[in-house]
Tab-separated table of C-alpha atoms in Angstrom:
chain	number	residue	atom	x	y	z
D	1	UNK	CA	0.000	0.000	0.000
D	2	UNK	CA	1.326	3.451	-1.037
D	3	UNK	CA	0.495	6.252	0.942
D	4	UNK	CA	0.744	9.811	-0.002
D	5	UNK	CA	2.554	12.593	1.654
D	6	UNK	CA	0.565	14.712	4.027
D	7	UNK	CA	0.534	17.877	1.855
D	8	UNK	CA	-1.090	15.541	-0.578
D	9	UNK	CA	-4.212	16.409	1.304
D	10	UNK	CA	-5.250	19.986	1.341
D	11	UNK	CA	-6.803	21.430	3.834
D	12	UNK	CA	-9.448	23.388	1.086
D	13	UNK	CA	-10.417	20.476	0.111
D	14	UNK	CA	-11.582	19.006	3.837
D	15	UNK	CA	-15.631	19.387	4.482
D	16	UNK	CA	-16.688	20.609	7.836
D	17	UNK	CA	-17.503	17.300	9.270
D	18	UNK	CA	-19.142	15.724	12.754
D	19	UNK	CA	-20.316	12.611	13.939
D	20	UNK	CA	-22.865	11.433	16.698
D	21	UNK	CA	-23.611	8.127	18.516
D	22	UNK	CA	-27.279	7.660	18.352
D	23	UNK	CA	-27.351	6.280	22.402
D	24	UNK	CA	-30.489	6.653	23.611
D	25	UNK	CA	-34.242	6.965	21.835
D	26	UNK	CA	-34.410	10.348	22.174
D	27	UNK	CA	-31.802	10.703	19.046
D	28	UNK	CA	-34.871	8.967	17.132
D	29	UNK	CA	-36.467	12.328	17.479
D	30	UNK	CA	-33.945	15.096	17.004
D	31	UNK	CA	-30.116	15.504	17.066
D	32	UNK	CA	-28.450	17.976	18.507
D	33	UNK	CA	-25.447	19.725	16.243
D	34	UNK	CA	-22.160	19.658	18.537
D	35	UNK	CA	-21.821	22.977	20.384
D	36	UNK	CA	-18.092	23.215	18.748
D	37	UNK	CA	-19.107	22.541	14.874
D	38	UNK	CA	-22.420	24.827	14.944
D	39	UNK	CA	-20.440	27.929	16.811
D	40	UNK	CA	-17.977	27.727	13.645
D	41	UNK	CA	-21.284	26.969	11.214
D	42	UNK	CA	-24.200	28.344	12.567
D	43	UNK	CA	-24.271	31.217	9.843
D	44	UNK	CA	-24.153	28.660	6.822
D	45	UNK	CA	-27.465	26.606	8.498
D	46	UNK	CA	-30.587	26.622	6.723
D	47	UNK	CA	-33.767	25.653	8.184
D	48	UNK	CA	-34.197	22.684	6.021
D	49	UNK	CA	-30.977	20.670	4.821
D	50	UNK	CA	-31.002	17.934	1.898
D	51	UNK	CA	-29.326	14.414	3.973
D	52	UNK	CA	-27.604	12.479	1.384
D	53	UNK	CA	-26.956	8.959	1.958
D	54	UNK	CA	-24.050	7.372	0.591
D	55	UNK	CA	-26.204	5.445	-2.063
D	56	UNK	CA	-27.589	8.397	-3.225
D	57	UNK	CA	-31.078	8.368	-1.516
D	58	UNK	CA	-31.792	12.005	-0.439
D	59	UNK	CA	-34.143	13.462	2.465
D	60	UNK	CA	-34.870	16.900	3.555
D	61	UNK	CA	-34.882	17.467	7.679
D	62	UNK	CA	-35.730	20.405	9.110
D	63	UNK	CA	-32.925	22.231	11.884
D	64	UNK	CA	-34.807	24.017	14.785
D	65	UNK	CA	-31.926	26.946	16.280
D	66	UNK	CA	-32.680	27.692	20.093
D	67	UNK	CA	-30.624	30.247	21.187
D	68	UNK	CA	-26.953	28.856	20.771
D	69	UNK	CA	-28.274	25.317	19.708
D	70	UNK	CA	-29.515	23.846	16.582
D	71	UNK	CA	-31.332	20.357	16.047
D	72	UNK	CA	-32.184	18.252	13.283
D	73	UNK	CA	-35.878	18.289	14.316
D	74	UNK	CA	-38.956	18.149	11.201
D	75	UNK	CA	-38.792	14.629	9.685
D	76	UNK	CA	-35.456	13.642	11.407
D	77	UNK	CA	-37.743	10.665	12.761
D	78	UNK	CA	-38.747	9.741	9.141
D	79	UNK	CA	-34.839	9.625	7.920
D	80	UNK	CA	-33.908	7.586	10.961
D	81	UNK	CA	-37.226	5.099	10.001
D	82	UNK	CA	-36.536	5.200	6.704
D	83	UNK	CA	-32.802	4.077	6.833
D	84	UNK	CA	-33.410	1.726	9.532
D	85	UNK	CA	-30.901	3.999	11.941
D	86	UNK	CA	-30.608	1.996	15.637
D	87	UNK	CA	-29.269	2.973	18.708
D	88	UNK	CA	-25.244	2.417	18.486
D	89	UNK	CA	-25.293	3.638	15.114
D	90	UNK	CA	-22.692	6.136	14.386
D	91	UNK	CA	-23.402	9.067	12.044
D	92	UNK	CA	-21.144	11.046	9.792
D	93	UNK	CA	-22.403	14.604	8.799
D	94	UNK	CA	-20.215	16.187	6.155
D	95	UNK	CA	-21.678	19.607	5.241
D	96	UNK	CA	-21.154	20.531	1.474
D	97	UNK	CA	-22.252	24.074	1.760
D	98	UNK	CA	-25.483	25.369	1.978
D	99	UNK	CA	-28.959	22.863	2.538
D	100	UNK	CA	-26.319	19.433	1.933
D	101	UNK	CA	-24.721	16.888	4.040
D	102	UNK	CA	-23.565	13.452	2.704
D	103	UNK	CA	-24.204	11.157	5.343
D	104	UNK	CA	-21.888	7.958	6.440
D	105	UNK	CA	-23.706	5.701	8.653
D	106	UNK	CA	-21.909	2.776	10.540
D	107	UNK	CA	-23.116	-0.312	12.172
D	108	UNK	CA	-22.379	-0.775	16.365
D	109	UNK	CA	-19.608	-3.579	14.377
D	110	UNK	CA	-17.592	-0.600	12.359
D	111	UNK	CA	-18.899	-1.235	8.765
D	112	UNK	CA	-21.399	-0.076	6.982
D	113	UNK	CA	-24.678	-1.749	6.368
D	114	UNK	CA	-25.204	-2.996	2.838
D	115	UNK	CA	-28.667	-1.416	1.909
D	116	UNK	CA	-26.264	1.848	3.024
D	117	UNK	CA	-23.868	0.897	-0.132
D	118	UNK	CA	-26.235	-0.383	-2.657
D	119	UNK	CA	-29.776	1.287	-1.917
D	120	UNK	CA	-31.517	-2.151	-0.927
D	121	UNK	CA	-30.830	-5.419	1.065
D	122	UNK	CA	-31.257	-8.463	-1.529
């Protein structure tokens, strides 16, 4: 395996990213932003964002701002439903400007499930 030097890997290029542990219900019914990543963000946040999965499927969620906090609130439930999302589950946000975040999801075991990667379970 070759590996690249580090300057190989531009910092412009780099997505402001996050990730959460869904560990309790609650995350079934809205997600909090981390305090660190929305204080650097908040201005870029609409009030509905387009969640991209990594096979392609697309939903829009709505983000409620209280005060210094944001949530994924409006139809965060239905995305979670919808892509089967369980408690352990670990969840990559990468923002791509604006409304759109690709989304990496990963199994309590590390990988990611296979209707993630192809769209459906055969």
């Amino acid at each position: 395996m070759t590996t690249l030097p580090i300057n190989e890997y531009p910092i412009m290029h780099m997505k402001p990213s996050f990730s959460k542990i869904i560990c309790h219900s609650d995350g079934y019914f809205h997600l909090r932003f981390p305090q660190p990543w929305f204080d650097m963000y908040r201005a870029d946040l609409p009030s509905l964002c387009n969640l991209e999965m990594s096979n392609g499927i697309t939903s829009t969620v709505g983000i409620t701002k209280i005060r210094q906090e944001a949530y994924l609130e409006d139809h965060w439930h239905y995305f979670c439903y919808t892509h089967t999302i369980e408690i352990g589950d670990t969840i990559v946000f990468n923002h791509h400007a604006g409304p759109r975040f690709k989304i990496l999801r990963f199994k309590m075991n590390g990988c990611m499930s296979e209707i993630d990667i192809i769209g459906t379970v055969n």
